[in-house]
GROMACS .gro file of C-alpha atoms in nm:
model
  270
    1MET     CA    1  11.725   0.634   3.131
    2GLY     CA    2  12.100   0.651   3.140
    3GLU     CA    3  12.295   0.470   3.401
    4ALA     CA    4  12.309   0.780   3.624
    5GLU     CA    5  11.932   0.817   3.608
    6THR     CA    6  11.840   0.465   3.715
    7PRO     CA    7  11.616   0.498   4.021
    8SER     CA    8  11.736   0.336   4.339
    9PHE     CA    9  11.486   0.166   4.565
   10GLU     CA   10  11.397   0.155   4.931
   11MET     CA   11  11.106  -0.076   4.997
   12THR     CA   12  10.853  -0.040   5.278
   13TRP     CA   13  10.601  -0.318   5.333
   14SER     CA   14  10.297  -0.148   5.482
   15SER     CA   15  10.041  -0.424   5.429
   16THR     CA   16   9.959  -0.723   5.644
   17THR     CA   17   9.776  -0.893   5.361
   18SER     CA   18   9.960  -1.199   5.236
   19SER     CA   19  10.013  -1.244   4.866
   20GLY     CA   20   9.894  -1.540   4.666
   21TYR     CA   21  10.033  -1.699   4.355
   22CYS     CA   22   9.971  -1.991   4.128
   23SER     CA   23  10.180  -2.143   3.855
   24GLN     CA   24  10.010  -2.179   3.520
   25GLU     CA   25  10.071  -2.214   3.152
   26ASP     CA   26  10.081  -1.905   2.928
   27SER     CA   27   9.742  -1.998   2.781
   28ASP     CA   28   9.582  -1.976   3.126
   29SER     CA   29   9.737  -1.634   3.179
   30GLU     CA   30   9.608  -1.522   2.840
   31LEU     CA   31   9.259  -1.647   2.934
   32GLU     CA   32   9.262  -1.421   3.240
   33GLN     CA   33   9.398  -1.131   3.032
   34TYR     CA   34   9.123  -1.181   2.774
   35PHE     CA   35   8.844  -1.156   3.027
   36THR     CA   36   9.021  -0.860   3.187
   37ALA     CA   37   9.035  -0.689   2.849
   38ARG     CA   38   8.674  -0.769   2.772
   39THR     CA   39   8.561  -0.632   3.107
   40SER     CA   40   8.762  -0.315   3.052
   41LEU     CA   41   8.606  -0.271   2.711
   42ALA     CA   42   8.254  -0.299   2.849
   43ARG     CA   43   8.315  -0.085   3.156
   44ARG     CA   44   8.169   0.263   3.150
   45PRO     CA   45   8.357   0.552   3.309
   46ARG     CA   46   8.279   0.571   3.679
   47ARG     CA   47   8.134   0.892   3.813
   48ASP     CA   48   8.197   0.961   4.180
   49GLN     CA   49   8.379   1.211   4.393
   50ASP     CA   50   8.714   1.131   4.230
   51GLU     CA   51   8.756   1.392   3.961
   52PRO     CA   52   9.049   1.484   3.740
   53VAL     CA   53   9.251   1.782   3.854
   54GLU     CA   54   9.525   1.960   3.667
   55TRP     CA   55   9.852   2.045   3.842
   56GLU     CA   56  10.036   2.350   3.719
   57THR     CA   57  10.401   2.289   3.642
   58PRO     CA   58  10.551   2.634   3.592
   59ASP     CA   59  10.902   2.677   3.462
   60LEU     CA   60  11.108   2.776   3.763
   61SER     CA   61  11.434   2.963   3.749
   62GLN     CA   62  11.744   2.815   3.908
   63ALA     CA   63  11.707   3.048   4.205
   64GLU     CA   64  11.340   2.951   4.248
   65ILE     CA   65  11.425   2.579   4.234
   66GLU     CA   66  11.696   2.625   4.497
   67LYS     CA   67  11.452   2.815   4.720
   68LYS     CA   68  11.182   2.547   4.676
   69ILE     CA   69  11.428   2.271   4.765
   70LYS     CA   70  11.533   2.451   5.083
   71GLU     CA   71  11.167   2.498   5.181
   72TYR     CA   72  11.092   2.133   5.103
   73ASN     CA   73  11.386   2.000   5.307
   74GLY     CA   74  11.286   2.221   5.597
   75GLN     CA   75  10.940   2.060   5.611
   76ILE     CA   76  11.031   1.690   5.618
   77ASN     CA   77  11.107   1.485   5.929
   78SER     CA   78  11.321   1.220   5.759
   79ASN     CA   79  11.641   1.192   5.561
   80LEU     CA   80  11.459   1.180   5.226
   81PHE     CA   81  11.597   1.517   5.120
   82MET     CA   82  11.614   1.673   4.777
   83SER     CA   83  11.951   1.794   4.652
   84LEU     CA   84  12.047   2.030   4.373
   85ASN     CA   85  12.299   1.909   4.116
   86LYS     CA   86  12.565   2.115   3.938
   87ASP     CA   87  12.392   2.076   3.602
   88GLY     CA   88  12.074   2.241   3.733
   89SER     CA   89  11.879   1.920   3.783
   90TYR     CA   90  11.792   1.786   4.125
   91THR     CA   91  11.741   1.449   4.287
   92GLY     CA   92  11.503   1.332   4.554
   93PHE     CA   93  11.262   1.065   4.668
   94ILE     CA   94  10.907   0.994   4.560
   95LYS     CA   95  10.679   0.748   4.736
   96VAL     CA   96  10.461   0.525   4.521
   97GLN     CA   97  10.175   0.315   4.655
   98LEU     CA   98  10.089   0.003   4.456
   99LYS     CA   99   9.718  -0.062   4.429
  100LEU     CA  100   9.692  -0.350   4.182
  101VAL     CA  101   9.373  -0.555   4.191
  102ARG     CA  102   9.475  -0.807   3.923
  103PRO     CA  103   9.768  -1.051   3.926
  104VAL     CA  104  10.093  -0.971   3.752
  105SER     CA  105  10.304  -1.214   3.551
  106VAL     CA  106  10.657  -1.299   3.663
  107PRO     CA  107  10.895  -1.568   3.535
  108SER     CA  108  10.836  -1.894   3.720
  109SER     CA  109  11.207  -1.979   3.694
  110LYS     CA  110  11.524  -1.797   3.605
  111LYS     CA  111  11.688  -2.120   3.492
  112PRO     CA  112  11.865  -2.062   3.156
  113PRO     CA  113  11.764  -2.273   2.855
  114SER     CA  114  11.922  -2.617   2.850
  115LEU     CA  115  12.126  -2.756   2.561
  116GLN     CA  116  11.827  -2.969   2.463
  117ASP     CA  117  11.605  -2.661   2.449
  118ALA     CA  118  11.860  -2.486   2.228
  119ARG     CA  119  11.868  -2.782   1.986
  120GLN     CA  120  11.489  -2.788   1.965
  121GLY     CA  121  11.486  -2.429   1.845
  122PRO     CA  122  11.305  -2.114   1.960
  123GLY     CA  123  10.960  -2.243   1.875
  124ARG     CA  124  10.984  -2.531   2.123
  125SER     CA  125  11.130  -2.310   2.395
  126ALA     CA  126  10.850  -2.056   2.356
  127SER     CA  127  10.584  -2.325   2.379
  128VAL     CA  128  10.709  -2.454   2.715
  129ARG     CA  129  10.775  -2.114   2.869
  130ARG     CA  130  10.591  -2.075   3.199
  131HIS     CA  131  10.491  -1.768   3.393
  132THR     CA  132  10.363  -1.734   3.745
  133SER     CA  133  10.051  -1.530   3.808
  134PHE     CA  134  10.121  -1.343   4.127
  135TYR     CA  135   9.902  -1.120   4.344
  136LEU     CA  136  10.117  -0.846   4.496
  137PRO     CA  137  10.030  -0.756   4.855
  138LYS     CA  138   9.787  -0.467   4.871
  139ASP     CA  139   9.911  -0.117   4.941
  140ILE     CA  140  10.284  -0.181   4.908
  141VAL     CA  141  10.470   0.149   4.950
  142LYS     CA  142  10.803   0.204   4.777
  143HIS     CA  143  11.041   0.497   4.793
  144LEU     CA  144  11.227   0.567   4.469
  145HIS     CA  145  11.533   0.790   4.436
  146VAL     CA  146  11.491   0.970   4.104
  147LEU     CA  147  11.607   1.271   3.904
  148SER     CA  148  11.395   1.574   3.829
  149ARG     CA  149  11.394   1.470   3.461
  150THR     CA  150  11.284   1.111   3.532
  151ARG     CA  151  10.953   1.055   3.352
  152ALA     CA  152  10.643   0.880   3.478
  153ARG     CA  153  10.687   0.602   3.221
  154GLU     CA  154  11.039   0.536   3.347
  155VAL     CA  155  10.911   0.516   3.705
  156ILE     CA  156  10.656   0.251   3.600
  157GLU     CA  157  10.919   0.051   3.413
  158ALA     CA  158  11.158   0.066   3.709
  159LEU     CA  159  10.888  -0.057   3.948
  160LEU     CA  160  10.803  -0.349   3.720
  161ARG     CA  161  11.170  -0.444   3.687
  162LYS     CA  162  11.207  -0.440   4.065
  163PHE     CA  163  10.932  -0.702   4.098
  164LEU     CA  164  11.043  -0.892   3.783
  165VAL     CA  165  10.703  -0.825   3.626
  166VAL     CA  166  10.701  -0.921   3.257
  167ASP     CA  167  10.366  -0.760   3.170
  168ASP     CA  168  10.371  -0.474   2.922
  169PRO     CA  169  10.429  -0.141   3.106
  170ARG     CA  170  10.146   0.012   2.904
  171LYS     CA  171   9.903  -0.200   3.107
  172PHE     CA  172   9.987   0.018   3.410
  173ALA     CA  173   9.957   0.388   3.486
  174LEU     CA  174  10.091   0.627   3.746
  175PHE     CA  175   9.829   0.842   3.916
  176GLU     CA  176   9.855   1.145   4.139
  177ARG     CA  177   9.616   1.173   4.431
  178ALA     CA  178   9.522   1.485   4.624
  179GLU     CA  179   9.281   1.565   4.906
  180ARG     CA  180   9.100   1.897   4.885
  181HIS     CA  181   8.809   2.020   5.092
  182GLY     CA  182   8.721   1.670   5.206
  183GLN     CA  183   8.726   1.523   4.854
  184VAL     CA  184   8.980   1.300   4.682
  185TYR     CA  185   9.100   1.387   4.333
  186LEU     CA  186   9.282   1.149   4.099
  187ARG     CA  187   9.464   1.223   3.776
  188LYS     CA  188   9.654   0.987   3.549
  189LEU     CA  189   9.999   1.119   3.463
  190SER     CA  190  10.107   1.128   3.102
  191ASP     CA  191  10.415   0.930   3.007
  192ASP     CA  192  10.641   1.237   2.989
  193GLU     CA  193  10.543   1.407   3.313
  194GLN     CA  194  10.814   1.429   3.578
  195PRO     CA  195  10.693   1.312   3.921
  196LEU     CA  196  10.976   1.471   4.122
  197GLN     CA  197  10.889   1.815   3.983
  198LEU     CA  198  10.527   1.761   4.090
  199ARG     CA  199  10.652   1.652   4.433
  200LEU     CA  200  10.862   1.966   4.473
  201LEU     CA  201  10.581   2.200   4.369
  202ALA     CA  202  10.324   2.032   4.595
  203GLY     CA  203  10.553   1.999   4.896
  204PRO     CA  204  10.612   1.689   5.110
  205SER     CA  205  10.253   1.646   5.236
  206ASP     CA  206  10.088   1.323   5.120
  207LYS     CA  207   9.749   1.493   5.136
  208ALA     CA  208   9.869   1.759   4.894
  209LEU     CA  209  10.008   1.498   4.654
  210SER     CA  210  10.081   1.125   4.652
  211PHE     CA  211  10.154   0.876   4.374
  212ILE     CA  212   9.970   0.550   4.305
  213LEU     CA  213  10.046   0.272   4.057
  214LYS     CA  214   9.727   0.114   3.921
  215GLU     CA  215   9.605  -0.080   3.621
  216ASN     CA  216   9.567   0.137   3.314
  217ASP     CA  217   9.188   0.113   3.292
  218SER     CA  218   9.087   0.393   3.059
  219GLY     CA  219   8.760   0.230   2.949
  220GLU     CA  220   8.920   0.117   2.622
  221VAL     CA  221   9.142  -0.181   2.557
  222ASN     CA  222   9.492  -0.105   2.432
  223TRP     CA  223   9.520  -0.407   2.203
  224ASP     CA  224   9.868  -0.297   2.091
  225ALA     CA  225   9.994  -0.385   2.439
  226PHE     CA  226   9.934  -0.757   2.372
  227SER     CA  227  10.165  -0.986   2.178
  228MET     CA  228  10.064  -1.172   1.861
  229PRO     CA  229  10.028  -1.509   2.041
  230GLU     CA  230   9.804  -1.344   2.300
  231LEU     CA  231   9.583  -1.187   2.034
  232HIS     CA  232   9.550  -1.519   1.848
  233ASN     CA  233   9.462  -1.690   2.173
  234PHE     CA  234   9.196  -1.424   2.241
  235LEU     CA  235   9.037  -1.509   1.905
  236ARG     CA  236   9.027  -1.878   1.998
  237ILE     CA  237   8.870  -1.795   2.334
  238LEU     CA  238   8.618  -1.568   2.162
  239GLN     CA  239   8.523  -1.849   1.923
  240ARG     CA  240   8.475  -2.095   2.210
  241GLU     CA  241   8.262  -1.840   2.396
  242GLU     CA  242   8.048  -1.780   2.087
  243GLU     CA  243   7.996  -2.154   2.035
  244ALA     CA  244   7.895  -2.194   2.401
  245HIS     CA  245   7.635  -1.916   2.368
  246LEU     CA  246   7.496  -2.074   2.052
  247ARG     CA  247   7.459  -2.408   2.228
  248GLN     CA  248   7.273  -2.240   2.514
  249ILE     CA  249   7.033  -2.069   2.274
  250LEU     CA  250   6.967  -2.388   2.079
  251GLN     CA  251   6.905  -2.583   2.400
  252LYS     CA  252   6.664  -2.317   2.523
  253TYR     CA  253   6.451  -2.322   2.206
  254SER     CA  254   6.471  -2.699   2.181
  255TYR     CA  255   6.338  -2.726   2.536
  256CYS     CA  256   6.053  -2.482   2.461
  257ARG     CA  257   5.965  -2.670   2.143
  258GLN     CA  258   5.959  -3.000   2.331
  259LYS     CA  259   5.727  -2.860   2.601
  260ILE     CA  260   5.490  -2.716   2.340
  261GLN     CA  261   5.476  -3.047   2.157
  262GLU     CA  262   5.408  -3.232   2.485
  263ALA     CA  263   5.125  -2.989   2.558
  264LEU     CA  264   4.977  -3.045   2.213
  265HIS     CA  265   4.981  -3.422   2.255
  266ALA     CA  266   4.819  -3.394   2.596
  267CYS     CA  267   4.528  -3.185   2.463
  268PRO     CA  268   4.216  -3.392   2.369
  269LEU     CA  269   4.125  -3.388   2.004
  270GLY     CA  270   3.830  -3.180   1.902
   0.00000   0.00000   0.00000
């Protein structure tokens, strides 16, 4: 996004749940990410009343956009209006609810590298880098001021920057939620979809359309979203897990063999 397109933020804390955090080394964070990835890989798609729904995004003329904006502004009871720009684009507010069930990684300190760290080289600095694993409060609601051409991927990146989250943006996804005939429908937005256009077409009602930031759990692990050190660490964790399973199997059969031999010795000859 250019400088003029950078979303501005108004934050509303709508949850009474307190957040929790713990400081840990990168390897601990990677351990949690590994088990998260493994669980995502094994998870089967859930089948319930939440079903995908397609929103039509017709190409509106300038006159139709202006009419829609007037209708939209006439239906809201706040100052979160949409406004038409001279270049044909328009600006407005979208509300995003954060529903993250796993912790996010943020820098544990913003302290710049010391002279000693610089002399030790990048390898030493990387090895002592620390992140904080932080649980965001549930159901945080944020209002973002965006352009009509602002994409869903840019909204996700802006939200992560606001909270200083260093996790890869591809680990998150923006969803649209709608209530129809007593059922809730969810759809994951593609990277290039423009949330403000969807907001304008649906109107200001949250039941007609609302936005949710969630983990990008598609049933498959996006291994490209992890760094090389993370992937190498996953392999080490996998090896340790395999060795642990082998020890359990050997102990099980050794125990059975011992019991059988004890039973044989206890049996009278003949």
